[in-house]
Every structure is written in structure tokens, then in C-alpha cells.
Coordinates of C-alpha atoms in Angstrom, one line a residue:
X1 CA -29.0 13.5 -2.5
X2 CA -27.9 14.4 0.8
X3 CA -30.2 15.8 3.0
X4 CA -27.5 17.3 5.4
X5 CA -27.5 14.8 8.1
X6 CA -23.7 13.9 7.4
X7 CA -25.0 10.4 6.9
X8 CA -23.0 8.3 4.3
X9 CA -25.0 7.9 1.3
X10 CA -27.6 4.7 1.3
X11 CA -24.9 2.9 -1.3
X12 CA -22.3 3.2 0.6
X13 CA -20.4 -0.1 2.3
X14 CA -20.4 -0.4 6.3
X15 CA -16.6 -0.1 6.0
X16 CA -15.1 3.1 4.2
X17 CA -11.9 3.1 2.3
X18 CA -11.3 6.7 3.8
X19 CA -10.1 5.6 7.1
X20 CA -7.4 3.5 5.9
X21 CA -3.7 5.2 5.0
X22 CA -0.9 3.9 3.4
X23 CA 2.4 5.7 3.9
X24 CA 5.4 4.4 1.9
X25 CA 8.9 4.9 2.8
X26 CA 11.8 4.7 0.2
X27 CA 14.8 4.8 -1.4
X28 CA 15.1 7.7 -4.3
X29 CA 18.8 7.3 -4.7
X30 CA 18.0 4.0 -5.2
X31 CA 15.2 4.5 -8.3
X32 CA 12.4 3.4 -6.4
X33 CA 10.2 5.9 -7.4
X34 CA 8.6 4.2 -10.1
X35 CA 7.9 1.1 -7.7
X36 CA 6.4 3.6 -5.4
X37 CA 4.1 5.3 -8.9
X38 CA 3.1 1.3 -9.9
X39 CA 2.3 1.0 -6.6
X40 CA 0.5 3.9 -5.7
X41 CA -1.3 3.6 -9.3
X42 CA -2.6 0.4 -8.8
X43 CA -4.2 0.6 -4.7
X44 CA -6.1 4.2 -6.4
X45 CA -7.5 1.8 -8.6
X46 CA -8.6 -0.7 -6.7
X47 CA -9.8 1.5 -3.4
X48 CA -10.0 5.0 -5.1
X49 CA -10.7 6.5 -1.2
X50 CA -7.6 4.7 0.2
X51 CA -4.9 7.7 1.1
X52 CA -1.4 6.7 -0.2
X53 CA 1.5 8.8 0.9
X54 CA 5.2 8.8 0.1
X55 CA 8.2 9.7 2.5
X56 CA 12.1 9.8 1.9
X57 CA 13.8 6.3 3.4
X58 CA 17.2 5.2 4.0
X59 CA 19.5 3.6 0.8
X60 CA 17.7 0.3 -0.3
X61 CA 14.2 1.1 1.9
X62 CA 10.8 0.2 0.5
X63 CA 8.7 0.0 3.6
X64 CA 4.7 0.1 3.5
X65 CA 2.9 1.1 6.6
X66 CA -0.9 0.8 6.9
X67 CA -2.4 2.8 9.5
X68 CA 1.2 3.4 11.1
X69 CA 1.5 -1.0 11.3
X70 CA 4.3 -1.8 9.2
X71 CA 3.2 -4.4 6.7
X72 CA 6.2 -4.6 4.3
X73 CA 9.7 -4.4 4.4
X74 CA 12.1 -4.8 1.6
X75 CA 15.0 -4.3 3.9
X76 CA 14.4 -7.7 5.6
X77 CA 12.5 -9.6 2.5
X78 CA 15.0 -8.2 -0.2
X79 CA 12.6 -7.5 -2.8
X80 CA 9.4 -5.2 -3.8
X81 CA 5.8 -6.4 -2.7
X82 CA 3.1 -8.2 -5.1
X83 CA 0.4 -6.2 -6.0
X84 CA -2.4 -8.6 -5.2
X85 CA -0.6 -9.0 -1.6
X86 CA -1.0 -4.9 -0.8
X87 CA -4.4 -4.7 -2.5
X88 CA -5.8 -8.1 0.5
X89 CA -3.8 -6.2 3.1
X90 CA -5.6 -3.1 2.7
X91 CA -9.0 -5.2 2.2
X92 CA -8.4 -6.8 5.7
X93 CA -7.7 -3.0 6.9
X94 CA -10.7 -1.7 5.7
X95 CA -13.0 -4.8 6.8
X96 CA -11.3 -3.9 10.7
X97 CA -9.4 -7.7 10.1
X98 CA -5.8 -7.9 12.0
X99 CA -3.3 -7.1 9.5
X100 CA -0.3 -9.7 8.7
X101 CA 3.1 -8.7 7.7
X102 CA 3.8 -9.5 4.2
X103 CA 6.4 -11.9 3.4
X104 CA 6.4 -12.6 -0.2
X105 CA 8.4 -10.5 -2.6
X106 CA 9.4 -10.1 -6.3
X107 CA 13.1 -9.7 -7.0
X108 CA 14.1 -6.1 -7.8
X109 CA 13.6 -5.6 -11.6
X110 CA 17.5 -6.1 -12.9
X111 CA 18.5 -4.0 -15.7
X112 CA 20.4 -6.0 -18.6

């Protein structure tokens, strides 16, 4: 129990998923929406703390900033982000580690 000291609790880790924020930027026209969901769905699960917000973009956007450093762009890769790539990025922005831009990318799903 806290004893009002505003200290974390003893279980806490040294590094808090609270300071880290995720703002994603894309295209509605465009049906990203459900990338954005997936997306949003799985960082919650991994780093329930994380804050993950969503903003309009221009036609074909899917842009992921963490803490205002853009880490993904599917405007100059040409696809959406692996999962497992987002989830180390925010790892290495929650440990304080320099964040690198990520370069790998799925194909957009096509629709037969």
C-alpha cells in the first residue's frame, strides 16, 4: 500500500511505460484504421501503460512517432510496420536507448 509519499510502488521497474507516447498518423480514406486498431491492440498488450494516440494523415500515411521522433513511415517504406519491430522500438524508448527508424515493412494486405 502506498503510504502517500508519491513513491512508485516497491515492484515497480526503474523505467515506467508511462513516459513513453505513441502517436500514429493515418490514412482513413485509405482503410487504415484497422492497421491503426491491430496496432494499437497489440503495444496495450505488451506495455499496458504505453499511451497510444491516433491523428488524421494525408492519403496513403501510416506514420508512428514515439515521443514526437518519427520511427515509421509507410510513405517512404511502402508498407505497414511488423509488430515485433514497434513493440523493441518502444522497449528501447522506455529503457532511455536511442531510438532507430524502422525500415522493415509488410506489404499492404491486398484484397482478392
Amino acid at each position: 500500500m502506498s503510504g502517500g509519499s508519491g513513491e512508485p510502488p516497491a515492484e515497480a521497474p526503474p523505467a515506467t511505460e508511462g513516459g513513453v507516447r505513441i502517436v500514429v498518423e493515418y490514412c482513413k480514406p485509405c482503410g487504415f484504421e484497422s492497421a491503426y486498431l491491430e496496432l494499437a491492440n497489440a503495444v496495450k498488450e505488451e506495455y499496458p501503460d504505453v499511451e497510444i494516440d491516433s491523428r488524421l494523415g494525408g492519403t496513403g500515411a501510416f506514420e508512428i512517432e514515439i515521443n514526437g521522433q518519427l520511427v515509421f513511415s509507410k510513405l517512404e517504406n511502402g508498407g505497414f510496420p511488423y509488430e515485433k519491430d514497434l513493440i523493441e522500438a518502444i522497449r528501447k524508448a522506455i529503457n532511455g536507448e536511442p531510438l532507430e527508424k524502422i525500415t522493415k515493412s509488410r506489404p499492404p494486405c491486398v484484397i482478392l
